[in-house]
Coordinates of C-alpha atoms in Angstrom, one line a residue:
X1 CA 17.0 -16.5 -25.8
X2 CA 17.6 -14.1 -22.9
X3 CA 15.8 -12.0 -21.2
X4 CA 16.2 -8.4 -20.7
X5 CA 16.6 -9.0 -17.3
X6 CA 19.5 -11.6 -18.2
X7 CA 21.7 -8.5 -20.3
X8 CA 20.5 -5.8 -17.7
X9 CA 24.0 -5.9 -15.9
X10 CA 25.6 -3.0 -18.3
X11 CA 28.7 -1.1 -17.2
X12 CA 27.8 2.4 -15.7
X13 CA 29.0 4.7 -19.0
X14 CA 27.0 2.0 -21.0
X15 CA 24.1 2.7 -19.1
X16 CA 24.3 6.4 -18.7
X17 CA 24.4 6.9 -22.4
X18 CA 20.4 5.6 -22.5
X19 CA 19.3 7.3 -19.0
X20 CA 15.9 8.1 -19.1
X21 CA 15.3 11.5 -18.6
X22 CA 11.8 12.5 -16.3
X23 CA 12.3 16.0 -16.8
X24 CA 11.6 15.5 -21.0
X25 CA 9.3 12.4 -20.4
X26 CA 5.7 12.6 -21.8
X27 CA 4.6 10.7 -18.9
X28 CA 6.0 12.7 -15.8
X29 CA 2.6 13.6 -14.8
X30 CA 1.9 10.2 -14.3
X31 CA 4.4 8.4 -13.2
X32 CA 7.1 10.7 -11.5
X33 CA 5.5 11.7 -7.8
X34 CA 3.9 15.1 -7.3
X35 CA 5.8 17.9 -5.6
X36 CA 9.3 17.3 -5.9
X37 CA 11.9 19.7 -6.2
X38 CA 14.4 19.5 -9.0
X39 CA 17.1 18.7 -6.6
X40 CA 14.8 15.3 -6.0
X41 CA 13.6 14.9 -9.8
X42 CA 17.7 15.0 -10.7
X43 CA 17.9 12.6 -7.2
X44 CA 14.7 10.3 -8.6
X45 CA 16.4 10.7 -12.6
X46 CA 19.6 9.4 -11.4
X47 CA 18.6 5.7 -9.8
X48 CA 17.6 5.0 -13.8
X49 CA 20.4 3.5 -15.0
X50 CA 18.9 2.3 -18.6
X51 CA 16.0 3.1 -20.9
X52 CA 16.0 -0.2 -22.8
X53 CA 14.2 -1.3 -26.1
X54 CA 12.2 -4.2 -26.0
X55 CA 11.0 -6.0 -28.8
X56 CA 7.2 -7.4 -29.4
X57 CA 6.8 -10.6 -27.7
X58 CA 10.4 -10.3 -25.9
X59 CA 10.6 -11.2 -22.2
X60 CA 11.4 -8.9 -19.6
X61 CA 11.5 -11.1 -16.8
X62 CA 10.2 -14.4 -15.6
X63 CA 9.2 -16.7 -12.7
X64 CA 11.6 -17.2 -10.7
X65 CA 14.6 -14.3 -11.7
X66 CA 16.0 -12.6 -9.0
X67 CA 14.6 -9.3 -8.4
X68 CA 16.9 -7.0 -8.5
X69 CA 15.3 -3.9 -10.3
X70 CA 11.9 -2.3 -10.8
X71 CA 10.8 -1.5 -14.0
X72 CA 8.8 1.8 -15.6
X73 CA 7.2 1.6 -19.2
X74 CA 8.6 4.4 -20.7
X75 CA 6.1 3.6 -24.3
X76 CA 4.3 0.3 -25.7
X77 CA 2.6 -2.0 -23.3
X78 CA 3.7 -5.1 -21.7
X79 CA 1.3 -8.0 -20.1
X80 CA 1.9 -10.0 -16.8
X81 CA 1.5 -13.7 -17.3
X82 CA 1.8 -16.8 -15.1
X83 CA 1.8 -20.6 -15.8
X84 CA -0.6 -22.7 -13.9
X85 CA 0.4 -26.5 -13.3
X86 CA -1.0 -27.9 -16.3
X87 CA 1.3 -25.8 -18.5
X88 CA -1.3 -23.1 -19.6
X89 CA -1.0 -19.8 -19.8
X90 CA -3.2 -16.9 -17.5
X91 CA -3.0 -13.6 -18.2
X92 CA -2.8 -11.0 -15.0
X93 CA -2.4 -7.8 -16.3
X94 CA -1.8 -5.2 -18.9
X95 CA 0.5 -2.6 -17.8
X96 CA 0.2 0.9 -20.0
X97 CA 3.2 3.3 -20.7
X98 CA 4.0 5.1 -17.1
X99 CA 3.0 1.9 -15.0
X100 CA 5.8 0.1 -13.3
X101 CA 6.6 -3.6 -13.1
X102 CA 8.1 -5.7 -11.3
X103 CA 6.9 -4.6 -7.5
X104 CA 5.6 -8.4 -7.0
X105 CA 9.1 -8.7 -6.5
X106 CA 9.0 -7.2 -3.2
X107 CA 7.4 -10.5 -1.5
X108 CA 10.1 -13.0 -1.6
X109 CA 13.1 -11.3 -3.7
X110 CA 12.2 -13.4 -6.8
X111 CA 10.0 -12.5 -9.5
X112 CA 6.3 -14.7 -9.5
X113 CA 5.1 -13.5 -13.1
X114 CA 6.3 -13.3 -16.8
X115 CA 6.6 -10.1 -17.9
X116 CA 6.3 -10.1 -22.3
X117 CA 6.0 -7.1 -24.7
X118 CA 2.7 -6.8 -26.3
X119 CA 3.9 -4.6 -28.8
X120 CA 8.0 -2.8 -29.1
X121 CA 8.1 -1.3 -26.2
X122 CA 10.7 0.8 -24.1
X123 CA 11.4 0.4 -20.2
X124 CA 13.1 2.9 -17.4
X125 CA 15.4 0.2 -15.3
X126 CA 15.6 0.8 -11.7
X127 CA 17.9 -1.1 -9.6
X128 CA 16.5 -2.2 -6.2
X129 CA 19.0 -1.0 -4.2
X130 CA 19.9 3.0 -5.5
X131 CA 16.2 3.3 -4.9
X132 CA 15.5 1.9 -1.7
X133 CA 18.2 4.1 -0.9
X134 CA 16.4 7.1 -2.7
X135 CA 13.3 5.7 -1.0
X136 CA 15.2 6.6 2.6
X137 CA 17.0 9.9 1.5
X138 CA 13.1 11.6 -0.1
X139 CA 9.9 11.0 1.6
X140 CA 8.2 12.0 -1.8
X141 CA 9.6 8.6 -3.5
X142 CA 8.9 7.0 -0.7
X143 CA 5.2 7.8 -0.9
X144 CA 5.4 7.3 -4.1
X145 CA 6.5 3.6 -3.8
X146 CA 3.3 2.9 -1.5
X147 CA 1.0 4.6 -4.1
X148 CA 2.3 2.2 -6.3
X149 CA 1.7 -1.0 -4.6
X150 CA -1.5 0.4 -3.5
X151 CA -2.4 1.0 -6.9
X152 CA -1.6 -3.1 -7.3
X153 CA -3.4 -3.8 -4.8
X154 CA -6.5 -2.1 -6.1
X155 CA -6.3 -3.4 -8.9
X156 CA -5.9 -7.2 -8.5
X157 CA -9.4 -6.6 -6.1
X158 CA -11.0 -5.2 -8.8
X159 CA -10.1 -8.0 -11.3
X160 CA -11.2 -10.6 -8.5
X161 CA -14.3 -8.7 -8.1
X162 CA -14.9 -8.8 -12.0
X163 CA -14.2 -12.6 -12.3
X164 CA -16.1 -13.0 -9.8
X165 CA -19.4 -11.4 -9.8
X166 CA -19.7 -10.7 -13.5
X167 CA -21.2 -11.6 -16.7
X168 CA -19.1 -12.6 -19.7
X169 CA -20.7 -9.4 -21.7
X170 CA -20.0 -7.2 -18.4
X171 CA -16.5 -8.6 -18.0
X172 CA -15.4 -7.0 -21.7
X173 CA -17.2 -3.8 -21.3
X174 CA -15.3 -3.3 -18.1
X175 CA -12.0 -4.0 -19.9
X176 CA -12.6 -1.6 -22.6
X177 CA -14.0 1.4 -20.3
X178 CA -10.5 0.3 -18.1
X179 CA -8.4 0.9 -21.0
X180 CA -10.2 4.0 -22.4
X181 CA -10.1 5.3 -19.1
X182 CA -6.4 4.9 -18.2
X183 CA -5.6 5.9 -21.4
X184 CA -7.5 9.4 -21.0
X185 CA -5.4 9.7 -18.1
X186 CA -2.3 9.7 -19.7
X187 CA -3.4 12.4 -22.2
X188 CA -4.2 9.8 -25.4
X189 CA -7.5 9.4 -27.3
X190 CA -9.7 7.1 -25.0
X191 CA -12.8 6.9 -27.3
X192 CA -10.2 4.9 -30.5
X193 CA -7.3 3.0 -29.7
X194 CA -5.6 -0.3 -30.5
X195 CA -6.1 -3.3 -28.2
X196 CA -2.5 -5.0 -28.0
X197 CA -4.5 -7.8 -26.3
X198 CA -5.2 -10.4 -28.5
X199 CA -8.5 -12.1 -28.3
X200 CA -6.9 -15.1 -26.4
X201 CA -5.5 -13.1 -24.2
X202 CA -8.6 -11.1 -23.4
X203 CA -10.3 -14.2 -22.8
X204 CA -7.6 -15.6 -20.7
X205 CA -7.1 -12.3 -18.5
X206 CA -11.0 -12.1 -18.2
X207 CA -11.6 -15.9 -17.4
X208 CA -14.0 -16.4 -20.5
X209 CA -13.0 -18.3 -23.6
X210 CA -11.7 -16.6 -27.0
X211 CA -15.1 -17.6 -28.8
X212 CA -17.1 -15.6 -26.1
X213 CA -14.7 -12.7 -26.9
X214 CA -15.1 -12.4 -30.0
X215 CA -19.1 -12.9 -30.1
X216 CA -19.3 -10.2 -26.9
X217 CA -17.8 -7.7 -29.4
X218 CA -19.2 -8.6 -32.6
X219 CA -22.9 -8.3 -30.3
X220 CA -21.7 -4.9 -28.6
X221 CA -20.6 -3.8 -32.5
X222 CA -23.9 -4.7 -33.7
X223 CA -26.3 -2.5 -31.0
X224 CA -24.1 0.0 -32.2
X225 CA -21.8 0.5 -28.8
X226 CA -18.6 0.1 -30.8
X227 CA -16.7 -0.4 -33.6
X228 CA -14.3 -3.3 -33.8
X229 CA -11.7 -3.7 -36.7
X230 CA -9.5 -6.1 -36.1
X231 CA -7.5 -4.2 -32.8
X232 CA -8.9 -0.9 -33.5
X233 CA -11.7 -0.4 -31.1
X234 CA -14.0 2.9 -31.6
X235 CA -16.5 3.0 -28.5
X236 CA -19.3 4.6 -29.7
X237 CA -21.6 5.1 -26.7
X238 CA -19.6 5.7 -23.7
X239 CA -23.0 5.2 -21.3
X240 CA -24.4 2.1 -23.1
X241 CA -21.1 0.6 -22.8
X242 CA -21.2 1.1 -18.9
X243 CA -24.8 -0.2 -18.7
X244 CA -24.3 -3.2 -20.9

């Protein structure tokens, strides 16, 4: 089966048909930079050469694929995975509608994750080189391309810092008041939403097993924190969460 990355080479009138447009997108406040003019949005708008569909469970890229483009989530959610050398599966990262992909690229021209849908998704294609040229023609994408890997920086610490130093029942809250909180930020309910993590991959991306998972929220659910059915998750109590 191939990847989107694999079919990604579409002629130009093919592409243009499916441009995203930032100007119309729900997520502009979050994901195009701050402060440009229109003559930079249409500048910024015009290095997206696709908006392309992907399918639950369909892989956007993988280890190893040249990299060639960045990617934007235009809706859905997509995790990061890699493959350690025994063959199993660790889960990096869960990337929200606005948050871009791909930027590990950047390191050695060749993609070091697997990038899957968690549920159908849709993705802005940038190609590498129109926006490292945009990158030298508008300071404001610039920027915006260093906010970006700082953001990724910041956030692999924090996950270090959480498998690190905390318990298994403090690792989940912190996931849940994560999500919640970045998707307030993005103008969606933050108190109900549906975790496209499964349990395995909670307990994969959080370093604890899937029975702990489940038991952490079944516990959390039962001092009345939360309310767990199946992937709907209702937090209850915002400050017990954070104290947990």
């Amino acid at each position: 089966m191939q990847t989107l990355h694999e079919t990604s080479a579409l002629a130009p009138s093919a592409c243009s048909r499916h441009a995203g447009q930032c100007s119309t997108c729900a997520l502009r406040q979050y994901c195009v930079p701050q402060g440009l003019s229109n003559t930079d949005t249409d500048k910024l708008q015009s290095v997206i050469v696709n908006a392309r569909a992907i399918r639950r469970g369909e892989t956007l890229f993988r280890v190893g694929d040249t990299f060639d483009a960045l990617y934007a989530i235009r809706s859905g959610s997509i995790k990061t995975v890699v493959t350690s050398a025994n063959g199993r599966d660790q889960v990096m990262g869960l990337h929200l509608g606005g948050d871009a992909l791909g930027l590990e690229g950047f390191d050695d021209g060749t993609h070091a994750c697997r990038a899957v849908a968690l549920e159908d998704s849709s993705v802005c294609v940038i190609p590498l080189s129109t926006f490292e040229r945009a990158c030298r023609e508008t300071i404001a994408i610039h920027r915006r391309l260093l906010q970006l890997l700082s953001r990724e920086v910041v956030r692999k610490s924090t996950q270090t810092m959480i498998l690190g130093t905390l318990r298994a029942d403090e690792r989940v809250a912190a996931l849940l008041l994560d999500i919640s909180s970045r998707l307030t930020c993005r103008g969606y309910a933050g108190n109900e939403f549906n975790l496209r993590f499964t349990r395995d991959d909670m307990g994969s991306f959080l370093g604890i097993t899937l029975e702990t998972v489940s038991r952490t929220l079944s516990r959390f659910q039962a001092k009345g924190l939360l309310q767990a059915d199946g992937k709907l998750i209702h937090i209850l109590d915002f400050d017990g969460l954070r104290a947990v």
